[in-house]
Coordinates of C-alpha atoms and ligand atoms in Angstrom, one line a residue:
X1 CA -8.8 4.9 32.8
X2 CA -5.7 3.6 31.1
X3 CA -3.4 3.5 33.8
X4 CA -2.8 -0.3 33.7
X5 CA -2.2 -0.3 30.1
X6 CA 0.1 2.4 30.1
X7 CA 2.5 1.0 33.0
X8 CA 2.1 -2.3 31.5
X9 CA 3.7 -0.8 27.7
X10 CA 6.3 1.1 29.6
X11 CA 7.8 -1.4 31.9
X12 CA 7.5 -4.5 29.7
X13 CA 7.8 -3.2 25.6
X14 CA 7.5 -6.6 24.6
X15 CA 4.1 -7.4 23.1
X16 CA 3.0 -10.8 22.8
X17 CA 0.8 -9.8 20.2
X18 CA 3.5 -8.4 17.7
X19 CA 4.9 -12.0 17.7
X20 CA 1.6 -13.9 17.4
X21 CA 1.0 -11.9 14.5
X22 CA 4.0 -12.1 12.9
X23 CA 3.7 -15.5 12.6
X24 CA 0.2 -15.6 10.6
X25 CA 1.4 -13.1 7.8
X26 CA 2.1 -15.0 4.5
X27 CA 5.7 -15.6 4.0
X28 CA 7.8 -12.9 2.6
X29 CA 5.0 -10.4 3.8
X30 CA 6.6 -6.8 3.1
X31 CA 5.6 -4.6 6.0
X32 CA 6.0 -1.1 5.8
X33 CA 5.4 2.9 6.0
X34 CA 3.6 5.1 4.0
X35 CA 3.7 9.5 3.8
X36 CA 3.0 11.7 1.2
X37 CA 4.8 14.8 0.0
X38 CA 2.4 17.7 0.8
X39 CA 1.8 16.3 4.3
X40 CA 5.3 16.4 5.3
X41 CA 7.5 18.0 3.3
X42 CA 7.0 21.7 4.2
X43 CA 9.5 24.2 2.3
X44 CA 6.8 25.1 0.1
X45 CA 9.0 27.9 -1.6
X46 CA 12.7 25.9 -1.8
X47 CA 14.4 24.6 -4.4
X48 CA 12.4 26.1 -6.9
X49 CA 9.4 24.2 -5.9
X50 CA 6.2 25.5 -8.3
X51 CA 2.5 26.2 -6.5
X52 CA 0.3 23.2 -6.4
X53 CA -3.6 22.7 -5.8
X54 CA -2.9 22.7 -2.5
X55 CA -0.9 25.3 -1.8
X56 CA -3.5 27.8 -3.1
X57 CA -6.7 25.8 -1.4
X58 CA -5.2 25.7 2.0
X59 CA -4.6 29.0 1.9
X60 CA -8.4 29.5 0.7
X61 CA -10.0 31.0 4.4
X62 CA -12.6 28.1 5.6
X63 CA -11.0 25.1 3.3
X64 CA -8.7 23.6 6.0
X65 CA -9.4 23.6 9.7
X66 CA -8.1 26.7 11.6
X67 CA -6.9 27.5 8.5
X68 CA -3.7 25.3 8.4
X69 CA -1.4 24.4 5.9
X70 CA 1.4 22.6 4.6
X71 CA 4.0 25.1 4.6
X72 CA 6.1 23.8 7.0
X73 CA 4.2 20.3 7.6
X74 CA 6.8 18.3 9.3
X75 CA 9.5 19.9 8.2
X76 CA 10.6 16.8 6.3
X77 CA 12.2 18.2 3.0
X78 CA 15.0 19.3 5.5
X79 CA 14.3 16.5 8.3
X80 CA 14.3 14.0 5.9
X81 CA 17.7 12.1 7.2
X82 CA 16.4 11.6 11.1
X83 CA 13.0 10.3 9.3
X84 CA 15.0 7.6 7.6
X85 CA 16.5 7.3 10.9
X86 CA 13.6 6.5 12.3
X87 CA 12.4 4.3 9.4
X88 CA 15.8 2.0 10.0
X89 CA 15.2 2.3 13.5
X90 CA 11.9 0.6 12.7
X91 CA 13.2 -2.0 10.7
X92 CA 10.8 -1.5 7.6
X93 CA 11.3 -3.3 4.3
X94 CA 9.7 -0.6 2.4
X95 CA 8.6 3.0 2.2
X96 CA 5.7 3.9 0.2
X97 CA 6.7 8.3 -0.2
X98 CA 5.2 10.5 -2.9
X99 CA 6.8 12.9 -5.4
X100 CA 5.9 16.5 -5.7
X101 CA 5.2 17.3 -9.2
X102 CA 5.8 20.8 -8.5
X103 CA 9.2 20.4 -6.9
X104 CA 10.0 18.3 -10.2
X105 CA 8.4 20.5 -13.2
X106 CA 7.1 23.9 -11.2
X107 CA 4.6 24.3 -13.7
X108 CA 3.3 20.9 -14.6
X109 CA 5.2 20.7 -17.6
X110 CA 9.0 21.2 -18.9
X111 CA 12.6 20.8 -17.9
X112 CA 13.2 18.9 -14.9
X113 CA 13.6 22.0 -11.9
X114 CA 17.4 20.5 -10.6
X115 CA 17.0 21.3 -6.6
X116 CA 13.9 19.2 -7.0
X117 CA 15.6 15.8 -8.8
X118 CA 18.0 16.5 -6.1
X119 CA 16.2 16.2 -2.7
X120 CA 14.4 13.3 -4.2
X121 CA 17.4 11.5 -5.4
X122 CA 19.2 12.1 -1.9
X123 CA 16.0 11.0 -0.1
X124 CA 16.5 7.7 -2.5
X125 CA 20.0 7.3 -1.6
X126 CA 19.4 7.7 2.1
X127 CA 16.7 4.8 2.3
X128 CA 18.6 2.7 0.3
X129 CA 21.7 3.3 2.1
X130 CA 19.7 2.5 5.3
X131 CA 18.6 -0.8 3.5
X132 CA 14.6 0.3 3.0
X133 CA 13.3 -0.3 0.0
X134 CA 11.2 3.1 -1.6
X135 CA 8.3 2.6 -3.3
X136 CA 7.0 5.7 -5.4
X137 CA 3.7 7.3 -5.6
X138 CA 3.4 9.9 -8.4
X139 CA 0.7 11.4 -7.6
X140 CA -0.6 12.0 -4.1
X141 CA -2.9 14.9 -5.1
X142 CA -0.2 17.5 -5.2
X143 CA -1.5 18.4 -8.9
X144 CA 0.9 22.0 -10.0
X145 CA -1.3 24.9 -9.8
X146 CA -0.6 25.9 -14.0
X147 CA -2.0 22.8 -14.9
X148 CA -5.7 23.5 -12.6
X149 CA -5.2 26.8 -14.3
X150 CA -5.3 24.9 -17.6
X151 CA -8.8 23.2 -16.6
X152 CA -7.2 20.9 -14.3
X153 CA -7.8 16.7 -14.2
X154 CA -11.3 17.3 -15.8
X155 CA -9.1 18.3 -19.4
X156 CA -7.8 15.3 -21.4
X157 CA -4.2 17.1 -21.5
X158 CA -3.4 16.7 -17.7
X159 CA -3.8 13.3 -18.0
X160 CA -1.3 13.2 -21.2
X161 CA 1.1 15.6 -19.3
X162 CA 0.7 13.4 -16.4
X163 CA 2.4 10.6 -18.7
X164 CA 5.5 12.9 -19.4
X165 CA 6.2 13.5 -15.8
X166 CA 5.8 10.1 -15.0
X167 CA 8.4 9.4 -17.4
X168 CA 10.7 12.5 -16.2
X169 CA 10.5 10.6 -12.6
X170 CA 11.4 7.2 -14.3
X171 CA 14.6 8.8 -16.1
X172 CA 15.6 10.6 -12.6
X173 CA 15.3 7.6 -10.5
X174 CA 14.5 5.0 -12.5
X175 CA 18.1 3.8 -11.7
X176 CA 17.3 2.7 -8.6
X177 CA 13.7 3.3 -7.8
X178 CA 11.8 -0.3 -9.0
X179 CA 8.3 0.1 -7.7
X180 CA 5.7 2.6 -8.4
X181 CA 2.4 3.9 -7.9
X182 CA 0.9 6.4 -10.6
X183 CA -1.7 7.5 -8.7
X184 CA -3.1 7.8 -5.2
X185 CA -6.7 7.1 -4.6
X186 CA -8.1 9.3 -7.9
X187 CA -11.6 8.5 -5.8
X188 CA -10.4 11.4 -3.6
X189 CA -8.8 13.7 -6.5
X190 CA -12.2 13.4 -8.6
X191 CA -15.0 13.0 -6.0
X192 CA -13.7 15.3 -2.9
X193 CA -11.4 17.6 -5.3
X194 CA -13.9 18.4 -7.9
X195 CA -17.5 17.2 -7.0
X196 CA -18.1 17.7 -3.1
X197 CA -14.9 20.8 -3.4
X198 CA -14.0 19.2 0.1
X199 CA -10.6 18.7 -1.4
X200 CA -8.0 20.9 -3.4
X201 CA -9.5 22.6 -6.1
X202 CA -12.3 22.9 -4.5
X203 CA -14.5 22.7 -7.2
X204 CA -18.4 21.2 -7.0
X205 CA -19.3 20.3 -10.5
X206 CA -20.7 16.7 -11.1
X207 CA -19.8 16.3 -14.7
X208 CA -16.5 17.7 -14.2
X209 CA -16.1 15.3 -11.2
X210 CA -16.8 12.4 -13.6
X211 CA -14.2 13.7 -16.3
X212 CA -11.5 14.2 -13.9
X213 CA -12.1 10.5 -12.2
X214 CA -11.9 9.3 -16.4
X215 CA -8.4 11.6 -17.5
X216 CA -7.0 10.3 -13.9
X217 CA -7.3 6.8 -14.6
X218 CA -6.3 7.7 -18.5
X219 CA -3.1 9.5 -17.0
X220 CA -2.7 6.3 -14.8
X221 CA -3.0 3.9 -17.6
X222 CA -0.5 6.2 -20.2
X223 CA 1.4 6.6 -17.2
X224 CA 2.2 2.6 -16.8
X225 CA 2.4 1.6 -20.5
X226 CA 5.0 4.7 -20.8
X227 CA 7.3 3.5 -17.9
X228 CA 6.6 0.1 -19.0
X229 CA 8.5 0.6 -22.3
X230 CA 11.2 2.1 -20.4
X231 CA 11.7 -0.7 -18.0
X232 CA 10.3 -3.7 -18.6
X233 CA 11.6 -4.9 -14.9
X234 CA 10.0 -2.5 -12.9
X235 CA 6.7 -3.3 -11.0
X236 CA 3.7 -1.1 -12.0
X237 CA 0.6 -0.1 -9.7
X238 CA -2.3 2.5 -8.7
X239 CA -3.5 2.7 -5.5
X240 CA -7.0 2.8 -5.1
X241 CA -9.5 3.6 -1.6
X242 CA -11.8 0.6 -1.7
X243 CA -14.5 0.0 0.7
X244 CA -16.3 -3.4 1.3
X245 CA -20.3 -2.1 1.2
X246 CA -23.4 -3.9 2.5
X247 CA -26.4 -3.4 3.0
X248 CA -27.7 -2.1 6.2
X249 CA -31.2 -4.1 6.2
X250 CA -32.0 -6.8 3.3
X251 CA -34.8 -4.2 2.4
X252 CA -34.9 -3.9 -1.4
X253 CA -34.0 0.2 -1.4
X254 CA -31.1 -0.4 1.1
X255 CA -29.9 -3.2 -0.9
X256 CA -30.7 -0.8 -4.2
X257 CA -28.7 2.0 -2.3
X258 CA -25.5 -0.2 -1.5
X259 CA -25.1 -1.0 -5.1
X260 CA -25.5 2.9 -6.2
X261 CA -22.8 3.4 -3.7
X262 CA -20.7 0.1 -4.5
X263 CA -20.6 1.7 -8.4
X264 CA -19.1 5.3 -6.8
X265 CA -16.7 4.4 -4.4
X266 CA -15.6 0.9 -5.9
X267 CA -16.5 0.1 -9.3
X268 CA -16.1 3.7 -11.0
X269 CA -12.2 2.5 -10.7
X270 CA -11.7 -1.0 -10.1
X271 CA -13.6 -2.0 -13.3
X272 CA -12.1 0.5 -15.7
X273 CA -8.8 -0.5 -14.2
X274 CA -9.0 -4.1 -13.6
X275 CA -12.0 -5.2 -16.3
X276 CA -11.1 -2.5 -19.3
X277 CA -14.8 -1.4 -18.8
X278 CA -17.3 1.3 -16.7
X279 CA -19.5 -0.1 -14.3
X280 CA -23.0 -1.0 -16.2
X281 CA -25.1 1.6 -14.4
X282 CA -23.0 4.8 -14.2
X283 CA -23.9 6.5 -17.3
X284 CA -27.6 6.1 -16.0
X285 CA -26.9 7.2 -12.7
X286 CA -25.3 10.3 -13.9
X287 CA -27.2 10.8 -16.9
X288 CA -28.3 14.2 -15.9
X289 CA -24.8 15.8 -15.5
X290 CA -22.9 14.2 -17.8
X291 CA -23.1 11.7 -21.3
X292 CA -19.7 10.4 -20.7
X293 CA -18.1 11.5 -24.1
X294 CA -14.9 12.1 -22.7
X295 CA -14.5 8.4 -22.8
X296 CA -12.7 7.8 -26.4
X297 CA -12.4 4.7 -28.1
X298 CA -9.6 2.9 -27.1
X299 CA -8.8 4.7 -23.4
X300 CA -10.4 1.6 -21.6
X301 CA -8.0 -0.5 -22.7
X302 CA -5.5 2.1 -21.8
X303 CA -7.1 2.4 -18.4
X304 CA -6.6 -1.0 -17.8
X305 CA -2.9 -1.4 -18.7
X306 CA -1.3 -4.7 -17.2
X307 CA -0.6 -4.2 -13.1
X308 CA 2.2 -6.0 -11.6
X309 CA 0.5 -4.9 -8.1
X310 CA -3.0 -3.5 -6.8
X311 CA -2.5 -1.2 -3.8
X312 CA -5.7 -1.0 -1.5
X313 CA -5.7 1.7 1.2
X314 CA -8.7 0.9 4.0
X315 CA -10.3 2.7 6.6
X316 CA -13.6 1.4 7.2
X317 CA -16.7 -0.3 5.7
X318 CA -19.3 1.2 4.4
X319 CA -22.7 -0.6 5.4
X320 CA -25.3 1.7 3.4
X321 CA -29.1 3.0 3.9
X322 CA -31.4 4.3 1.3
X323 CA -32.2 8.4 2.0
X324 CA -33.9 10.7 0.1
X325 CA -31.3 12.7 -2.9
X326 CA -30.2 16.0 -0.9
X327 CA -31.3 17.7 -4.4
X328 CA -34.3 17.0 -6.4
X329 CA -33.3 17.9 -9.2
X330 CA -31.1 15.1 -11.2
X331 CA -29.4 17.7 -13.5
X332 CA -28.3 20.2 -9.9
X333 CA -27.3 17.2 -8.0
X334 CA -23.6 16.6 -6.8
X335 CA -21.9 13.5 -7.5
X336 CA -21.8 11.7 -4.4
X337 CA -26.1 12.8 -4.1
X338 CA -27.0 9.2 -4.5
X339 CA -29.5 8.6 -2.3
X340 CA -27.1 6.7 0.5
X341 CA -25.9 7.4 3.8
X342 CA -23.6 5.2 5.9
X343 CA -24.7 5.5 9.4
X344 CA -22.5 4.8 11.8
X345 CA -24.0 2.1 14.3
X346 CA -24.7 1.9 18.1
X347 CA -21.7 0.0 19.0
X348 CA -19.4 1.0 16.9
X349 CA -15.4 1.7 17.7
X350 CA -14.9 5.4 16.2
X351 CA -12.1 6.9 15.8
X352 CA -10.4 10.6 15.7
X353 CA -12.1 10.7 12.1
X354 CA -15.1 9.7 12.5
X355 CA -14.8 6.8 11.0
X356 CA -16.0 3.3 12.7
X357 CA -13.4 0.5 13.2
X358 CA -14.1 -2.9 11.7
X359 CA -10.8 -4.8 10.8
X360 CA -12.9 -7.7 9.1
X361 CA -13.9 -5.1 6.6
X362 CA -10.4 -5.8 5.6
X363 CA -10.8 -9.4 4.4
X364 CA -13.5 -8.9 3.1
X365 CA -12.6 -6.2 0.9
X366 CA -9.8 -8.2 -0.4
X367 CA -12.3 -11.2 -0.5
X368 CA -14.8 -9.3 -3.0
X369 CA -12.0 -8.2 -5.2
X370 CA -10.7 -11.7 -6.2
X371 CA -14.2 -12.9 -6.5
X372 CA -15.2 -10.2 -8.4
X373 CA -11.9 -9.7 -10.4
X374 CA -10.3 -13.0 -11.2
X375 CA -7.2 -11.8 -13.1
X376 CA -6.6 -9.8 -9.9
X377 CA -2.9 -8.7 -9.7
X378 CA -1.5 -9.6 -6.2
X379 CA -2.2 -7.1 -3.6
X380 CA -0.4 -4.6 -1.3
X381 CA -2.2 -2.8 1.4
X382 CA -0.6 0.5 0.5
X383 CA -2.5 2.6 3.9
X384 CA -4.3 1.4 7.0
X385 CA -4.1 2.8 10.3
X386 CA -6.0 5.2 12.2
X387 CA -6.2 9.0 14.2
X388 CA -5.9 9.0 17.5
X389 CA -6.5 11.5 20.5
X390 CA -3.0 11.1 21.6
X391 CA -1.1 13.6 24.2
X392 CA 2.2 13.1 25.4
X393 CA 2.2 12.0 29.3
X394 CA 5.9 12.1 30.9
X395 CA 7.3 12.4 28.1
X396 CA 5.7 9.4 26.0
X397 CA 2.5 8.5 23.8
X398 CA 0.6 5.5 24.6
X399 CA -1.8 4.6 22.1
X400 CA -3.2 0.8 22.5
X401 CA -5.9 1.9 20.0
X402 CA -3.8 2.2 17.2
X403 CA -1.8 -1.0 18.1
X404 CA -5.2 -2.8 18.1
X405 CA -6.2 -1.2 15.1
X406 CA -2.9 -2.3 12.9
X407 CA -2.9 -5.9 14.7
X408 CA -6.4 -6.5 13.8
X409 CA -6.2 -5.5 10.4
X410 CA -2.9 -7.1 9.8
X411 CA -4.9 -10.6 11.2
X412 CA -7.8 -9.8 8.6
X413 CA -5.4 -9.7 6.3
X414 CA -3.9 -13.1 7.2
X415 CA -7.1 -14.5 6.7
X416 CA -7.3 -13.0 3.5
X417 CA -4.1 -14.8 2.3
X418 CA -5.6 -17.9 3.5
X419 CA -8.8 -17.6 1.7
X420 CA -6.3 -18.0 -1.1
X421 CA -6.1 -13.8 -1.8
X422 CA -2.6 -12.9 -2.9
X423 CA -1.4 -10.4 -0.5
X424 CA 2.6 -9.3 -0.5
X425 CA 2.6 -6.8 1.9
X426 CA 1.5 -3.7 4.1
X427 CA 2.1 -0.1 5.0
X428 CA 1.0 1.6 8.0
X429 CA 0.0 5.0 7.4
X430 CA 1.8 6.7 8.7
X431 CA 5.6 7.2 10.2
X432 CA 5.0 10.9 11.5
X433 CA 1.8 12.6 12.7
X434 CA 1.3 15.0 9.3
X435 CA -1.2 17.7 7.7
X436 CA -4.6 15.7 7.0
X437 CA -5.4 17.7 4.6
X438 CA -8.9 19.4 5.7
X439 CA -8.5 18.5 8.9
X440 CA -5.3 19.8 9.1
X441 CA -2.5 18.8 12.0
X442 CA -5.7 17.8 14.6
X443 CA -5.9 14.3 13.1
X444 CA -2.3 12.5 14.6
X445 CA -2.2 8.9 12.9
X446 CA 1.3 8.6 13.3
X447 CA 3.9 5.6 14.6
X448 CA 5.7 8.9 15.8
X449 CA 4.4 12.0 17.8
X450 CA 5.6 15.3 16.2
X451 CA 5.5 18.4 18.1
X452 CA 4.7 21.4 15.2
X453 CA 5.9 23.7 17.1
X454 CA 9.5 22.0 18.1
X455 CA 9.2 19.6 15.1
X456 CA 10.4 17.3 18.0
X457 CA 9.8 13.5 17.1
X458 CA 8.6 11.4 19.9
X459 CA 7.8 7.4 18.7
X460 CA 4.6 6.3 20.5
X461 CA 4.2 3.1 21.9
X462 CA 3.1 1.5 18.5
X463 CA 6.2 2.6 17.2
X464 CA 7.7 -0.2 19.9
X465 CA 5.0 -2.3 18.5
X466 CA 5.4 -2.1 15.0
X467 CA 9.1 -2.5 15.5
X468 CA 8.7 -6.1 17.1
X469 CA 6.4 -6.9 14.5
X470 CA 8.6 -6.6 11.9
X471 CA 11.7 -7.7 13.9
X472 CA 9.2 -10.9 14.6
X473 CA 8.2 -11.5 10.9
X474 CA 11.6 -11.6 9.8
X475 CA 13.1 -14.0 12.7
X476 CA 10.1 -16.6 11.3
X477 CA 10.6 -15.8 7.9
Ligands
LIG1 C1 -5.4 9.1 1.7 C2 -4.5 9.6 2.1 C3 -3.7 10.0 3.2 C4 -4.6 10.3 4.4 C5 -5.0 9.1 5.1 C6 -5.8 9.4 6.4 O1 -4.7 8.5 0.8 O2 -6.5 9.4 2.0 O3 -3.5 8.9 1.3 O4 -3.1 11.1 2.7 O5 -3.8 11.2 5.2 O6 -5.8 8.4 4.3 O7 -7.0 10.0 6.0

């Protein structure tokens, strides 16, 4: 079915559209790739590396799909050299990696664990020496084991100790490591890793959801006023999952339904983080499971600690239906039981997830955020990208999906900028196919094929693509 598109990528690389494209994106539009520790590093027991939350619930029979893990992952911890390879290769400005708390402070807390500092410090050393910028997540759900044995995000202390290894980062790389995000998508950590248990701990408790989605952004906002007074220079950020919701029908309970799921999915983090407040109808949709008293006096304005940068990670859209609660009981209900479901549609693009395709989501994700938050901090598209069913034919991956996924989304986002939406930049996620977590190696969304069992790497064709894009965008520039 694809023969013509697949002789057409191998015998002329060039893609018109990589150029066109290039030449809409705002100027001095940062393009680049985004990973995360657990999903590729491997070498779970090296270097002194402690247990995290996801060491112990992959390893939980039935949590992850045919019962994978990340202990070997891509192999990246000693790989790490040809992936900056491949990064320079691609020409990126940036690359958006995540620390492993447990590699840095094996129990959550303490001296700083030297083998740890060390790979990351090389890993630093290497992308700068190839010219990439790194930008640093601290928290891409890798939380260390000791401190879920202390009660985990739902306690106020992870959230303070959270603060302190922020700070140990800071003082290890903080001479040349500029950029960072505290956290990545806490929607995920709190909802999926302690409300639906789809997600390391595992846990389904409602109120406990709610507390951990508070002490994350707490731990977030600690995090950035901490590093802050350490370096005034350096730019501060969280990165959030945000999905631009609608309505299904302009029936009144659809319409009632997209705002209950607006207020989970959006506004339980935007407004604490970017309005110092909770959104007006949480505590009475959650009144059952929880009175909110693990909000304190003062932690909003902690939560919402000046941002030099928002990162958005997008996916898809969310166009919501009114259903009857799964439970009828308000006090037995889990958190996401809010009466909504998000269909997909009849002629909807789907990918390897699931998940329906609709770039223009995109822009008008970004639009609703300045309209809604006018002291918005400028913007960096910190993930977007998407699984495909890829296979490697004579020795090559061609995967026009995912180039038509990235160019469309990177055009939304250009249209964005013109609606006047400050937008600096992008990252693809990701460089290497990697562990998706419950879905484990299945899900490929990578620039690059990897082979798990050869931990061969094998760029695809939008690896080719990307690469002119960025090669395109800085000949206009
Ligand atoms: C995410 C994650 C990534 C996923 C990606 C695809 O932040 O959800 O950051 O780790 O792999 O989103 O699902």
């Amino acid at each position: 079915m694809n023969d013509a598109a697949t002789t057409t990528t191998r015998q002329r690389p060039e893609h018109a559209s990589a150029r066109e494209t290039a030449a809409l994106l705002p100027a001095g539009f940062e393009l680049g790739v985004a990973m995360a520790s657990y999903q590729i590093e491997g070498a779970v027991h090296e270097g002194g590396r402690g247990r995290s939350i996801w060491d112990t619930f992959s390893h939980t029979p039935g949590a992850v799909a045919r019962g994978e893990t990340g202990d070997v992952a891509c192999d990246h911890y000693h790989r790490y050299r040809e992936d900056v390879a491949l990064m320079a290769e691609l020409g990126v400005d940036a690359y958006r990696l995540s620390v492993a708390w447990p590699r840095l402070q094996p129990d959550g807390t303490g001296p700083v664990n030297r083998a740890g500092a060390d790979f990351y410090s090389r890993l630093v050393d290497e992308l700068l020496g190839a010219g990439i910028t790194p930008v640093v997540t601290l928290y891409h759900w890798d939380l260390p084991q000791a401190l879920e044995d202390a009660g985990g995000w739902p306690v106020r202390d992870t959230a303070l100790r959270f603060a302190d290894y922020a700070v140990t980062v800071q003082e290890l790389l903080g001479d040349r490591v500029h950029r960072w995000i505290t956290l990545n998508e806490p929607y995920c950590s709190a909802v999926l890793g302690y409300g639906t248990g789809r997600h390391a701990p595992g846990v389904r408790d409602a109120g406990r959801s709610l507390a951990a989605a508070h002490h994350l952004l707490l731990g977030h906002g600690l995090a950035v006023e901490a590093m802050r007074g350490r370096d005034r220079d350096g730019d501060y950020g969280i990165t959030l999952n945000l999905e631009p919701v609608s309505a299904l029908t302009d029936r009144e309970e659809d319409r009632a339904a997209a705002r209950r799921s607006l207020t989970l999915s959006n506004l339980l983090f935007t407004e604490p983080v970017l309005a110092g407040t909770y959104p007006e109808d949480a505590r009475r949709l959650w009144s059952a499971v929880t009175d909110f008293s693990f909000v304190r006096d003062g932690d909003l304005e902690t939560t919402s600690a000046e941002l030099d940068f928002l990162g958005v990670n997008y996916y898809f859209p969310a166009r919501v239906r009114a259903v009857p609660h799964r439970e009828p009981d308000p006090a037995l209900r889990a958190v996401d039981d809010l009466g909504v479901a998000t269909p997909l549609l009849a002629d909807d693009e789907v990918t390897e997830m699931g998940w329906p395709v609709e770039a223009d989501g995109l822009r008008r994700l970004m639009v609703w955020l300045r309209e809604t938050y006018p002291a918005l901090p400028p913007v960096l598209v910190t993930e977007n990208g998407r699984a495909c069913a890829d296979v490697v034919v004579d020795g090559a991956v061609d995967d026009p999906e995912r180039i038509g996924y990235i160019d469309g989304h990177l055009r939304a986002l250009a249209q964005a900028a013109e609606a006047g939406v400050e937008v600096r930049g992008y990252f693809t996620w990701t460089l290497l196919d990697n562990f998706e977590w419950a879905e484990g190696y299945a899900r490929r969304f990578g620039l690059v094929h990897v082979d798990f069992e050869t931990q061969a790497r094998l760029p695809k064709a939008s690896f080719s693509w990307y690469r002119e894009l960025v090669a395109a965008r800085a000949g206009s520039a």
